[in-house]
mmCIF file of C-alpha atoms in Angstrom:
data_model
loop_
_atom_site.group_PDB
_atom_site.id
_atom_site.type_symbol
_atom_site.label_atom_id
_atom_site.label_comp_id
_atom_site.label_asym_id
_atom_site.label_seq_id
_atom_site.Cartn_x
_atom_site.Cartn_y
_atom_site.Cartn_z
ATOM 1 C CA MET A 9 23.617 -14.162 -4.438
ATOM 2 C CA ASN A 10 21.692 -16.469 -6.981
ATOM 3 C CA ALA A 11 23.240 -16.032 -10.622
ATOM 4 C CA GLN A 12 19.942 -15.311 -12.086
ATOM 5 C CA LEU A 13 20.113 -11.825 -9.756
ATOM 6 C CA SER A 14 23.421 -10.316 -10.470
ATOM 7 C CA GLY A 15 24.193 -6.898 -11.769
ATOM 8 C CA ARG A 16 21.627 -4.104 -11.053
ATOM 9 C CA THR A 17 18.169 -4.541 -11.757
ATOM 10 C CA ALA A 18 14.898 -3.389 -11.388
ATOM 11 C CA GLY A 19 11.257 -4.657 -12.015
ATOM 12 C CA VAL A 20 7.241 -4.435 -11.490
ATOM 13 C CA GLN A 21 4.913 -6.463 -9.294
ATOM 14 C CA LEU A 22 1.634 -7.087 -10.642
ATOM 15 C CA HIS A 23 -0.248 -9.681 -10.416
ATOM 16 C CA PRO A 24 -2.442 -11.528 -13.305
ATOM 17 C CA THR A 25 -5.636 -10.914 -11.856
ATOM 18 C CA SER A 26 -4.843 -7.136 -11.510
ATOM 19 C CA LEU A 27 -4.258 -7.002 -15.439
ATOM 20 C CA PRO A 28 -7.475 -5.013 -17.213
ATOM 21 C CA ALA A 29 -9.079 -8.252 -18.322
ATOM 22 C CA GLY A 30 -8.030 -10.078 -14.509
ATOM 23 C CA ARG A 31 -6.131 -12.930 -16.838
ATOM 24 C CA LEU A 32 -3.758 -13.788 -19.383
ATOM 25 C CA GLY A 33 -3.822 -13.041 -23.083
ATOM 26 C CA ASP A 34 -3.222 -9.844 -24.904
ATOM 27 C CA ASP A 35 -3.328 -7.739 -21.569
ATOM 28 C CA ALA A 36 -0.128 -9.743 -20.854
ATOM 29 C CA TYR A 37 1.780 -9.669 -23.899
ATOM 30 C CA ARG A 38 1.443 -5.720 -23.799
ATOM 31 C CA PHE A 39 2.325 -5.459 -19.926
ATOM 32 C CA VAL A 40 5.780 -7.447 -21.360
ATOM 33 C CA ASP A 41 5.838 -4.725 -24.289
ATOM 34 C CA TRP A 42 5.605 -1.911 -21.635
ATOM 35 C CA LEU A 43 8.412 -3.798 -19.238
ATOM 36 C CA ALA A 44 10.700 -3.734 -21.761
ATOM 37 C CA ALA A 45 10.110 -0.176 -22.892
ATOM 38 C CA ALA A 46 10.104 1.186 -19.090
ATOM 39 C CA GLY A 47 14.124 -0.697 -19.648
ATOM 40 C CA GLN A 48 12.727 -3.214 -16.774
ATOM 41 C CA SER A 49 14.263 -6.980 -16.475
ATOM 42 C CA TRP A 50 11.414 -8.388 -14.167
ATOM 43 C CA TRP A 51 7.636 -9.195 -13.640
ATOM 44 C CA GLN A 52 6.860 -10.501 -10.234
ATOM 45 C CA MET A 53 3.852 -12.012 -9.648
ATOM 46 C CA LEU A 54 1.502 -13.284 -6.652
ATOM 47 C CA PRO A 55 1.015 -17.369 -6.396
ATOM 48 C CA LEU A 56 -0.867 -18.399 -9.437
ATOM 49 C CA GLY A 57 -3.049 -21.113 -7.940
ATOM 50 C CA PRO A 58 -6.838 -21.761 -7.511
ATOM 51 C CA PRO A 59 -7.635 -18.966 -4.714
ATOM 52 C CA ASP A 60 -9.862 -19.213 -1.976
ATOM 53 C CA ARG A 61 -13.241 -17.677 -1.194
ATOM 54 C CA ALA A 62 -11.897 -14.634 -0.285
ATOM 55 C CA ARG A 63 -9.835 -14.512 -3.667
ATOM 56 C CA SER A 64 -6.314 -14.705 -1.585
ATOM 57 C CA PRO A 65 -4.073 -16.857 -4.040
ATOM 58 C CA TYR A 66 -1.934 -17.533 -0.179
ATOM 59 C CA LYS A 67 -4.723 -19.808 0.474
ATOM 60 C CA ALA A 68 -4.882 -21.866 -3.328
ATOM 61 C CA LYS A 69 -6.348 -25.343 -3.433
ATOM 62 C CA SER A 70 -3.285 -26.763 -4.991
ATOM 63 C CA ALA A 71 0.375 -25.675 -4.114
ATOM 64 C CA PHE A 72 1.317 -27.490 -7.727
ATOM 65 C CA ALA A 73 -2.182 -26.451 -9.974
ATOM 66 C CA ALA A 74 -2.722 -22.981 -11.837
ATOM 67 C CA TRP A 75 -5.989 -21.209 -11.545
ATOM 68 C CA ARG A 76 -8.310 -21.753 -14.368
ATOM 69 C CA GLY A 77 -9.527 -17.851 -13.832
ATOM 70 C CA LEU A 78 -5.863 -16.787 -15.169
ATOM 71 C CA LEU A 79 -6.748 -18.399 -18.874
ATOM 72 C CA GLY A 80 -7.199 -16.458 -21.532
ATOM 73 C CA ASP A 81 -8.624 -19.414 -23.864
ATOM 74 C CA PRO A 82 -10.255 -21.333 -21.342
ATOM 75 C CA ALA A 83 -12.553 -23.180 -24.359
ATOM 76 C CA ALA A 84 -9.106 -23.739 -26.163
ATOM 77 C CA PRO A 85 -8.825 -27.506 -27.646
ATOM 78 C CA VAL A 86 -6.701 -29.828 -25.777
ATOM 79 C CA SER A 87 -5.709 -32.994 -27.222
ATOM 80 C CA ASP A 88 -5.352 -36.582 -25.724
ATOM 81 C CA ASP A 89 -1.899 -36.828 -26.789
ATOM 82 C CA GLU A 90 -1.513 -33.544 -24.529
ATOM 83 C CA ILE A 91 -3.113 -34.368 -21.237
ATOM 84 C CA ASP A 92 -1.128 -38.118 -21.762
ATOM 85 C CA ALA A 93 2.303 -36.142 -21.867
ATOM 86 C CA PHE A 94 1.162 -33.876 -19.506
ATOM 87 C CA ARG A 95 -0.026 -36.480 -16.926
ATOM 88 C CA ALA A 96 3.698 -38.056 -17.578
ATOM 89 C CA ARG A 97 5.365 -35.417 -16.825
ATOM 90 C CA GLU A 98 3.295 -34.062 -13.696
ATOM 91 C CA ALA A 99 2.629 -37.374 -12.366
ATOM 92 C CA PHE A 100 3.373 -36.567 -9.014
ATOM 93 C CA TRP A 101 0.902 -34.226 -8.669
ATOM 94 C CA ILE A 102 -2.195 -34.293 -11.018
ATOM 95 C CA GLY A 103 -3.631 -37.290 -10.165
ATOM 96 C CA ASP A 104 -4.378 -35.468 -6.642
ATOM 97 C CA TRP A 105 -5.626 -32.324 -7.920
ATOM 98 C CA GLU A 106 -7.838 -34.264 -10.623
ATOM 99 C CA ARG A 107 -9.489 -36.027 -7.907
ATOM 100 C CA VAL A 108 -10.848 -32.752 -5.989
ATOM 101 C CA ALA A 109 -11.001 -30.631 -9.226
ATOM 102 C CA GLY A 110 -13.600 -32.409 -10.843
ATOM 103 C CA GLY A 111 -11.733 -35.193 -13.242
ATOM 104 C CA SER A 112 -10.255 -34.735 -16.731
ATOM 105 C CA ARG A 113 -11.545 -31.141 -17.316
ATOM 106 C CA ALA A 114 -8.990 -30.200 -14.431
ATOM 107 C CA VAL A 115 -6.328 -31.928 -16.682
ATOM 108 C CA ALA A 116 -7.494 -30.042 -19.660
ATOM 109 C CA ASP A 117 -7.181 -26.608 -18.223
ATOM 110 C CA GLN A 118 -3.641 -27.308 -16.807
ATOM 111 C CA VAL A 119 -2.418 -28.062 -19.970
ATOM 112 C CA ARG A 120 -4.269 -25.115 -21.510
ATOM 113 C CA PHE A 121 -2.540 -23.176 -18.777
ATOM 114 C CA ASP A 122 0.621 -24.585 -19.529
ATOM 115 C CA ARG A 123 0.242 -23.987 -23.051
ATOM 116 C CA GLU A 124 -0.296 -20.295 -22.183
ATOM 117 C CA TRP A 125 2.127 -19.632 -19.642
ATOM 118 C CA SER A 126 5.215 -21.207 -21.574
ATOM 119 C CA ALA A 127 4.077 -18.950 -24.743
ATOM 120 C CA LEU A 128 4.210 -16.036 -22.548
ATOM 121 C CA ARG A 129 7.510 -16.721 -20.732
ATOM 122 C CA ALA A 130 9.012 -16.948 -24.435
ATOM 123 C CA TYR A 131 7.830 -13.761 -24.936
ATOM 124 C CA ALA A 132 9.501 -12.017 -22.178
ATOM 125 C CA ARG A 133 12.492 -14.050 -21.722
ATOM 126 C CA GLU A 134 13.049 -12.816 -25.900
ATOM 127 C CA ARG A 135 12.427 -9.310 -24.843
ATOM 128 C CA GLY A 136 14.457 -9.347 -21.587
ATOM 129 C CA ILE A 137 12.021 -9.973 -18.809
ATOM 130 C CA GLY A 138 12.190 -12.521 -16.235
ATOM 131 C CA LEU A 139 9.621 -14.109 -14.272
ATOM 132 C CA ILE A 140 9.580 -13.772 -10.048
ATOM 133 C CA GLY A 141 7.050 -16.195 -8.768
ATOM 134 C CA ASP A 142 6.014 -16.708 -5.295
ATOM 135 C CA ILE A 143 6.110 -19.419 -2.622
ATOM 136 C CA PRO A 144 3.174 -19.445 0.300
ATOM 137 C CA ILE A 145 5.302 -21.298 3.063
ATOM 138 C CA TYR A 146 2.096 -23.430 4.064
ATOM 139 C CA VAL A 147 -1.038 -25.132 2.032
ATOM 140 C CA ALA A 148 -4.217 -24.112 3.089
ATOM 141 C CA PRO A 149 -6.501 -26.310 5.237
ATOM 142 C CA GLY A 150 -8.715 -28.904 3.056
ATOM 143 C CA SER A 151 -6.237 -28.014 0.055
ATOM 144 C CA ALA A 152 -5.420 -30.789 -2.524
ATOM 145 C CA ASP A 153 -1.749 -31.252 -0.750
ATOM 146 C CA HIS A 154 -3.386 -31.504 2.250
ATOM 147 C CA LEU A 155 -6.130 -34.499 1.585
ATOM 148 C CA ALA A 156 -3.555 -35.870 -0.861
ATOM 149 C CA TRP A 157 -0.653 -35.927 1.944
ATOM 150 C CA PRO A 158 -1.986 -36.254 5.772
ATOM 151 C CA GLN A 159 1.096 -37.472 6.620
ATOM 152 C CA LEU A 160 2.926 -35.089 5.894
ATOM 153 C CA PHE A 161 1.022 -32.638 8.475
ATOM 154 C CA ARG A 162 0.820 -32.623 11.993
ATOM 155 C CA GLU A 163 -2.695 -32.779 14.229
ATOM 156 C CA GLY A 164 -3.382 -30.334 16.956
ATOM 157 C CA GLU A 165 -1.591 -27.477 15.892
ATOM 158 C CA VAL A 166 -2.068 -24.522 13.202
ATOM 159 C CA ALA A 167 0.114 -21.793 11.986
ATOM 160 C CA GLY A 168 0.143 -18.465 13.047
ATOM 161 C CA ALA A 169 2.499 -15.670 14.033
ATOM 162 C CA PRO A 170 3.063 -14.204 17.873
ATOM 163 C CA PRO A 171 1.707 -11.407 19.415
ATOM 164 C CA ASP A 172 4.534 -8.245 18.136
ATOM 165 C CA ALA A 173 4.055 -4.366 18.027
ATOM 166 C CA TYR A 174 1.383 -4.772 15.488
ATOM 167 C CA SER A 175 -0.979 -7.333 17.171
ATOM 168 C CA ASP A 176 -1.344 -8.011 20.865
ATOM 169 C CA ARG A 177 -3.075 -11.290 20.157
ATOM 170 C CA GLY A 178 -1.038 -12.136 17.611
ATOM 171 C CA GLN A 179 -2.079 -14.066 14.022
ATOM 172 C CA LEU A 180 -3.881 -16.824 13.732
ATOM 173 C CA TRP A 181 -3.161 -18.118 10.154
ATOM 174 C CA GLY A 182 -5.189 -21.441 10.314
ATOM 175 C CA ASN A 183 -2.962 -23.483 7.999
ATOM 176 C CA PRO A 184 -2.017 -27.149 8.382
ATOM 177 C CA LEU A 185 1.910 -27.316 10.000
ATOM 178 C CA TYR A 186 4.492 -29.358 8.166
ATOM 179 C CA ASP A 187 5.128 -33.023 10.271
ATOM 180 C CA TRP A 188 9.022 -32.055 9.340
ATOM 181 C CA PRO A 189 10.441 -35.213 10.501
ATOM 182 C CA ALA A 190 8.184 -37.003 8.391
ATOM 183 C CA LEU A 191 9.322 -34.763 5.159
ATOM 184 C CA GLN A 192 13.071 -35.536 6.103
ATOM 185 C CA ARG A 193 12.320 -39.470 5.892
ATOM 186 C CA ARG A 194 10.808 -39.113 2.695
ATOM 187 C CA ARG A 195 13.998 -36.893 1.671
ATOM 188 C CA TYR A 196 11.771 -34.068 1.152
ATOM 189 C CA ALA A 197 10.609 -35.213 -1.738
ATOM 190 C CA TRP A 198 7.196 -33.050 -1.352
ATOM 191 C CA TRP A 199 9.059 -29.838 -0.919
ATOM 192 C CA THR A 200 11.414 -30.859 -3.962
ATOM 193 C CA GLU A 201 8.532 -31.608 -6.511
ATOM 194 C CA ARG A 202 6.822 -28.616 -4.852
ATOM 195 C CA LEU A 203 9.762 -26.158 -6.282
ATOM 196 C CA ARG A 204 10.664 -28.305 -9.681
ATOM 197 C CA ARG A 205 6.995 -27.071 -10.443
ATOM 198 C CA THR A 206 7.664 -23.681 -9.750
ATOM 199 C CA PHE A 207 10.956 -23.355 -11.531
ATOM 200 C CA ALA A 208 9.006 -24.955 -14.309
ATOM 201 C CA LEU A 209 7.245 -21.729 -14.123
ATOM 202 C CA PHE A 210 9.402 -18.891 -12.891
ATOM 203 C CA ASP A 211 13.223 -17.933 -13.713
ATOM 204 C CA VAL A 212 13.077 -16.521 -9.572
ATOM 205 C CA ALA A 213 10.887 -17.062 -6.840
ATOM 206 C CA ARG A 214 10.177 -15.494 -3.434
ATOM 207 C CA ILE A 215 9.769 -17.589 -0.455
ATOM 208 C CA ASP A 216 7.057 -16.175 1.730
ATOM 209 C CA ASN A 217 7.630 -16.502 5.726
ATOM 210 C CA PHE A 218 11.710 -17.867 5.212
ATOM 211 C CA ARG A 219 11.916 -17.610 9.308
ATOM 212 C CA GLY A 220 9.523 -20.483 9.134
ATOM 213 C CA LEU A 221 11.803 -22.762 7.974
ATOM 214 C CA VAL A 222 14.063 -22.444 10.975
ATOM 215 C CA ALA A 223 11.572 -21.975 13.828
ATOM 216 C CA TYR A 224 7.214 -21.683 13.413
ATOM 217 C CA TRP A 225 4.772 -20.323 15.402
ATOM 218 C CA ALA A 226 2.658 -23.373 16.744
ATOM 219 C CA VAL A 227 -0.802 -22.463 17.500
ATOM 220 C CA PRO A 228 -3.430 -25.087 19.573
ATOM 221 C CA GLU A 229 -6.053 -26.303 17.358
ATOM 222 C CA GLY A 230 -9.274 -24.548 17.878
ATOM 223 C CA ALA A 231 -7.436 -21.352 19.977
ATOM 224 C CA PRO A 232 -9.262 -18.437 19.717
ATOM 225 C CA ASP A 233 -5.794 -16.272 18.755
ATOM 226 C CA ALA A 234 -1.820 -16.808 18.851
ATOM 227 C CA ARG A 235 -1.409 -15.793 22.374
ATOM 228 C CA GLY A 236 -1.274 -19.130 23.210
ATOM 229 C CA GLY A 237 1.291 -20.647 20.548
ATOM 230 C CA ARG A 238 4.893 -21.518 21.002
ATOM 231 C CA TRP A 239 8.052 -21.838 18.745
ATOM 232 C CA ARG A 240 8.863 -25.249 17.082
ATOM 233 C CA ARG A 241 11.979 -25.855 15.287
ATOM 234 C CA GLY A 242 11.718 -25.948 11.900
ATOM 235 C CA PRO A 243 13.843 -28.197 8.895
ATOM 236 C CA GLY A 244 16.629 -25.552 8.846
ATOM 237 C CA ARG A 245 19.593 -26.099 5.786
ATOM 238 C CA ALA A 246 18.639 -29.715 5.715
ATOM 239 C CA LEU A 247 15.410 -28.686 3.429
ATOM 240 C CA PHE A 248 17.354 -26.684 1.255
ATOM 241 C CA ASP A 249 20.512 -29.403 0.858
ATOM 242 C CA ALA A 250 17.848 -32.411 0.213
ATOM 243 C CA MET A 251 16.396 -30.017 -2.974
ATOM 244 C CA SER A 252 19.603 -28.502 -3.641
ATOM 245 C CA ARG A 253 20.645 -32.377 -4.747
ATOM 246 C CA GLU A 254 17.694 -32.901 -7.346
ATOM 247 C CA LEU A 255 17.610 -29.645 -8.856
ATOM 248 C CA GLY A 256 20.686 -27.595 -8.938
ATOM 249 C CA ASP A 257 21.066 -23.895 -8.005
ATOM 250 C CA LEU A 258 17.886 -22.423 -6.193
ATOM 251 C CA ALA A 259 17.108 -19.092 -7.428
ATOM 252 C CA LEU A 260 14.886 -17.976 -4.432
ATOM 253 C CA ILE A 261 14.346 -14.752 -2.599
ATOM 254 C CA ALA A 262 14.186 -14.525 0.953
ATOM 255 C CA GLU A 263 10.944 -12.934 2.558
ATOM 256 C CA ASP A 264 12.640 -12.281 5.851
ATOM 257 C CA LEU A 265 10.749 -9.640 7.110
ATOM 258 C CA GLY A 266 9.391 -9.221 10.540
ATOM 259 C CA VAL A 267 11.642 -9.756 13.676
ATOM 260 C CA ILE A 268 14.693 -11.802 12.558
ATOM 261 C CA THR A 269 16.855 -13.935 14.995
ATOM 262 C CA GLU A 270 20.337 -14.647 14.117
ATOM 263 C CA PRO A 271 20.091 -18.085 13.040
ATOM 264 C CA VAL A 272 17.667 -16.778 10.784
ATOM 265 C CA GLU A 273 20.070 -14.555 9.075
ATOM 266 C CA ARG A 274 22.600 -16.833 9.164
ATOM 267 C CA LEU A 275 20.981 -19.372 7.275
ATOM 268 C CA ARG A 276 19.582 -17.416 4.140
ATOM 269 C CA ARG A 277 23.691 -15.635 4.225
ATOM 270 C CA SER A 278 25.054 -19.202 3.674
ATOM 271 C CA LEU A 279 22.456 -20.055 1.442
ATOM 272 C CA GLY A 280 23.077 -16.934 -0.630
ATOM 273 C CA PHE A 281 19.576 -16.044 -1.070
ATOM 274 C CA PRO A 282 18.921 -12.135 -0.934
ATOM 275 C CA GLY A 283 16.485 -10.894 1.420
ATOM 276 C CA MET A 284 14.196 -8.074 1.496
ATOM 277 C CA VAL A 285 14.157 -4.447 2.594
ATOM 278 C CA VAL A 286 11.190 -2.244 2.162
ATOM 279 C CA MET A 287 11.241 1.290 1.556
ATOM 280 C CA GLN A 288 8.142 2.083 3.748
ATOM 281 C CA PHE A 289 9.706 0.477 7.172
ATOM 282 C CA GLY A 290 13.072 2.464 6.222
ATOM 283 C CA PHE A 291 12.262 5.706 8.446
ATOM 284 C CA ASP A 292 11.345 5.421 11.651
ATOM 285 C CA PRO A 293 13.261 7.796 14.007
ATOM 286 C CA ASP A 294 13.173 5.492 16.984
ATOM 287 C CA ASP A 295 14.900 2.717 14.439
ATOM 288 C CA PRO A 296 18.429 4.259 13.358
ATOM 289 C CA ASP A 297 19.662 0.812 12.691
ATOM 290 C CA GLY A 298 16.807 -0.933 11.262
ATOM 291 C CA PRO A 299 17.824 -2.902 7.840
ATOM 292 C CA HIS A 300 15.271 -1.170 5.953
ATOM 293 C CA ARG A 301 17.035 2.422 6.536
ATOM 294 C CA LEU A 302 18.907 3.170 3.056
ATOM 295 C CA GLU A 303 22.246 3.428 4.370
ATOM 296 C CA ASN A 304 21.943 0.240 6.084
ATOM 297 C CA HIS A 305 20.606 -1.584 2.413
ATOM 298 C CA GLU A 306 23.426 -4.119 1.307
ATOM 299 C CA ALA A 307 23.942 -5.365 -2.053
ATOM 300 C CA ASP A 308 22.670 -8.919 -1.695
ATOM 301 C CA SER A 309 18.882 -8.379 -0.986
ATOM 302 C CA VAL A 310 16.088 -6.856 -3.165
ATOM 303 C CA VAL A 311 14.265 -3.519 -2.285
ATOM 304 C CA TYR A 312 10.753 -2.901 -2.825
ATOM 305 C CA THR A 313 8.787 0.523 -2.303
ATOM 306 C CA GLY A 314 5.996 -1.816 -1.077
ATOM 307 C CA THR A 315 4.758 -5.425 -0.947
ATOM 308 C CA HIS A 316 1.149 -6.479 -1.533
ATOM 309 C CA ASP A 317 0.349 -6.435 2.040
ATOM 310 C CA HIS A 318 0.954 -2.833 2.207
ATOM 311 C CA ASP A 319 -0.457 0.437 1.535
ATOM 312 C CA THR A 320 0.420 1.963 -2.225
ATOM 313 C CA LEU A 321 3.371 4.733 -2.237
ATOM 314 C CA ARG A 322 0.730 7.549 -2.134
ATOM 315 C CA GLY A 323 -1.424 6.308 0.414
ATOM 316 C CA TRP A 324 1.258 5.449 2.856
ATOM 317 C CA TRP A 325 2.566 8.931 2.281
ATOM 318 C CA GLU A 326 -0.390 10.632 2.886
ATOM 319 C CA SER A 327 -1.170 8.988 5.921
ATOM 320 C CA LEU A 328 2.703 9.485 7.654
ATOM 321 C CA PRO A 329 3.008 11.058 10.961
ATOM 322 C CA ALA A 330 4.521 14.162 10.717
ATOM 323 C CA ALA A 331 8.263 12.954 12.140
ATOM 324 C CA THR A 332 8.409 10.112 9.604
ATOM 325 C CA ARG A 333 7.368 12.637 6.335
ATOM 326 C CA ASP A 334 10.293 14.773 7.747
ATOM 327 C CA ALA A 335 12.685 11.744 7.554
ATOM 328 C CA ALA A 336 11.478 10.247 4.419
ATOM 329 C CA VAL A 337 11.755 14.470 3.183
ATOM 330 C CA THR A 338 15.362 14.736 4.633
ATOM 331 C CA GLN A 339 16.700 11.392 2.470
ATOM 332 C CA ILE A 340 15.143 12.138 -0.481
ATOM 333 C CA ALA A 341 16.737 15.180 -0.159
ATOM 334 C CA ALA A 342 19.991 13.879 0.375
ATOM 335 C CA ALA A 343 19.983 11.288 -2.248
ATOM 336 C CA GLY A 344 19.094 14.325 -4.855
ATOM 337 C CA VAL A 345 15.797 12.336 -6.146
ATOM 338 C CA GLU A 346 13.368 14.783 -5.834
ATOM 339 C CA GLU A 347 10.586 14.732 -8.246
ATOM 340 C CA PRO A 348 6.980 16.209 -8.457
ATOM 341 C CA GLU A 349 4.934 13.479 -6.489
ATOM 342 C CA PRO A 350 6.344 12.250 -3.620
ATOM 343 C CA TRP A 351 5.816 8.533 -4.828
ATOM 344 C CA TRP A 352 8.159 9.101 -7.624
ATOM 345 C CA SER A 353 10.996 10.756 -5.326
ATOM 346 C CA MET A 354 10.535 7.044 -3.446
ATOM 347 C CA ILE A 355 10.969 4.790 -6.593
ATOM 348 C CA ARG A 356 13.905 6.434 -7.458
ATOM 349 C CA LEU A 357 15.078 6.415 -3.955
ATOM 350 C CA ALA A 358 14.855 2.930 -3.787
ATOM 351 C CA TYR A 359 16.510 2.425 -7.390
ATOM 352 C CA SER A 360 19.297 4.366 -5.348
ATOM 353 C CA SER A 361 19.576 1.747 -3.416
ATOM 354 C CA PRO A 362 22.893 -0.414 -3.068
ATOM 355 C CA ALA A 363 20.123 -3.501 -3.027
ATOM 356 C CA ARG A 364 20.753 -5.054 -6.761
ATOM 357 C CA LEU A 365 17.360 -5.294 -7.362
ATOM 358 C CA ALA A 366 14.520 -2.942 -6.817
ATOM 359 C CA MET A 367 10.955 -3.916 -7.141
ATOM 360 C CA VAL A 368 8.081 -1.116 -7.264
ATOM 361 C CA GLN A 369 4.185 -2.041 -7.356
ATOM 362 C CA ALA A 370 2.435 -0.702 -10.816
ATOM 363 C CA GLN A 371 -0.204 1.301 -8.631
ATOM 364 C CA ASP A 372 2.752 2.945 -7.269
ATOM 365 C CA VAL A 373 3.877 3.940 -10.634
ATOM 366 C CA LEU A 374 0.633 5.077 -11.652
ATOM 367 C CA GLY A 375 0.651 6.930 -8.068
ATOM 368 C CA LEU A 376 -2.384 5.387 -6.993
ATOM 369 C CA GLY A 377 -4.217 5.923 -3.503
ATOM 370 C CA SER A 378 -4.946 3.117 -0.904
ATOM 371 C CA GLU A 379 -8.319 2.459 -2.631
ATOM 372 C CA ALA A 380 -5.776 0.301 -5.110
ATOM 373 C CA ARG A 381 -4.188 -1.335 -2.164
ATOM 374 C CA MET A 382 -3.946 -5.451 -3.093
ATOM 375 C CA ASN A 383 -4.203 -6.971 0.299
ATOM 376 C CA ILE A 384 -4.775 -5.697 4.250
ATOM 377 C CA PRO A 385 -3.524 -7.985 6.046
ATOM 378 C CA GLY A 386 -6.512 -9.517 8.510
ATOM 379 C CA ARG A 387 -9.261 -8.622 6.701
ATOM 380 C CA ALA A 388 -11.720 -11.038 5.563
ATOM 381 C CA THR A 389 -12.748 -9.845 2.538
ATOM 382 C CA GLY A 390 -12.202 -7.002 0.277
ATOM 383 C CA SER A 391 -8.411 -7.679 -0.533
ATOM 384 C CA TRP A 392 -6.664 -9.092 -4.011
ATOM 385 C CA ARG A 393 -9.291 -6.736 -6.131
ATOM 386 C CA TRP A 394 -7.713 -4.169 -7.038
ATOM 387 C CA GLN A 395 -7.540 -4.140 -11.310
ATOM 388 C CA MET A 396 -5.433 -1.921 -13.616
ATOM 389 C CA ALA A 397 -7.986 0.500 -16.091
ATOM 390 C CA PRO A 398 -7.113 -0.534 -19.873
ATOM 391 C CA GLY A 399 -4.022 1.524 -21.272
ATOM 392 C CA ALA A 400 -3.310 3.181 -17.657
ATOM 393 C CA LEU A 401 0.343 2.478 -18.357
ATOM 394 C CA THR A 402 1.245 4.773 -20.414
ATOM 395 C CA ALA A 403 4.530 5.216 -22.926
ATOM 396 C CA GLU A 404 5.251 8.450 -20.802
ATOM 397 C CA HIS A 405 5.009 6.160 -17.381
ATOM 398 C CA ALA A 406 7.498 3.701 -19.442
ATOM 399 C CA LYS A 407 9.702 6.407 -20.499
ATOM 400 C CA ARG A 408 9.695 8.191 -17.031
ATOM 401 C CA LEU A 409 10.451 4.581 -14.668
ATOM 402 C CA ARG A 410 13.007 3.828 -17.848
ATOM 403 C CA ALA A 411 14.929 7.543 -16.990
ATOM 404 C CA ALA A 412 15.276 6.642 -13.657
ATOM 405 C CA ALA A 413 16.344 2.862 -14.216
ATOM 406 C CA GLU A 414 18.819 4.407 -16.227
ATOM 407 C CA GLN A 415 20.302 6.900 -13.925
ATOM 408 C CA ALA A 416 20.224 4.360 -11.328
ATOM 409 C CA GLY A 417 22.032 2.588 -13.707
ATOM 410 C CA ARG A 418 19.345 -0.826 -13.089
ATOM 411 C CA ALA A 419 18.199 -0.881 -16.672
#
C-alpha cells in the first residue's frame, strides 16, 4: 500500500466541472472547507485535460495540458518571466501543445492554471485534504500527443474491450494503441514524463484500465465493433520499474474492474498498488466469491460506492431487482448501519469495509437520482454535464458525513 494511503481515511469524488460554477475559484475553496468539516481526507477528480466535443475528459486533447475552461480567472495577467519559467520546467510537452492549441496564449493559460492549482492545492493541504487525480491509459486520436509522437503508436489497430456479459459486441473505444517496443527502446520516457506531470498536480492518481498494461484488446482499424479484436501483450512491470527509477515511489491506485486475470492481480500486488472494489457490484446472489462483496474486501484496496461510470446510489437502488435489493438490505442490517435513506446506509456500509480508503460521490451525499449521473458508458451525448447547485452541500451534510467517518474510524 502506498504510504500516502496508509491508515483508514475517506474522501469524495467531484470533478471541478461539477462545482456550481463549473471551474476553479471560490467554489473550489468552499468545497475544500466542506470536506474538512466533513472529516474527509481526499478530493478525487476526473482528468483535467481539454475534453472532446462530448465533454469527455477521458478523450482529452492533451495528456499533459489542463483545460482552459477550468480557470477561475482566465484573463489574469501573465508575465514573460512566468512564461519563460514554465517553458523551461515543462519543456518536454509544452511546445507540442503550443503548436496544436494556438501559440503563446495556450502557454499563458497553462501558467494561469498552474498558478490557480498550486494555490488551491496548498490551501487543501493546510486543511488536511489530499488531491487524487485520474490517468486515462490511452490518449485521444488526433490529440497533441498522438500528433507529436506518432512513432510511439501502432498503426492498423485501435483500442477496445472484448465482448462480455454487458456487451456482446464488445466496446470499440477507437483510441490509438501504444507501440510498446518503441516505448521500451526510449526507456518509457513519454510515460515517465506523463506521471511526472501528474504528480506535480496530485498527491495520488488512479490509473485507468490497469489490466491493459498487462494485456490489451486490439481491434482492427475500421472494424464496426470490437468482436474481431485480439489480446496483445502489454509492458507489464518493465514500465513501472522504468518510471520508479526516475520518480521514486508511484502513488497510484490501480483501476482493476472487470474480468481480472491472475497475471494482472499478481502485477498489482507486486507493485503495492491498491485495487478497486465497488459496493454496487457487491450484492449479486450468483457471485458469492466476487471481490466486491463486503466480506471479501481487503485492506489493500479502495472501496467506492460507485464511480463516474455508474449510476448514483439512489438511482441504482431504485432500479434494483428485488433479489439484489434484499441482499443489500440483509447486508446493511447485519452491519448495523441502517439509515432512513438507503443511500446513506450504503455510504456507511462502504465505510465499514476493511479497505483503507473509502470514496463516495458527491451526488450520493446529496441523495440525488439518476438525473445526476456523471456518465453512461457507450452513450455519445448527454454525459459529463452534472453540476451541483450553489449551497447544495450544507453544514448538516458535513456533520452527518463526519459522524459516519468517525464511527468507522476514518475521520
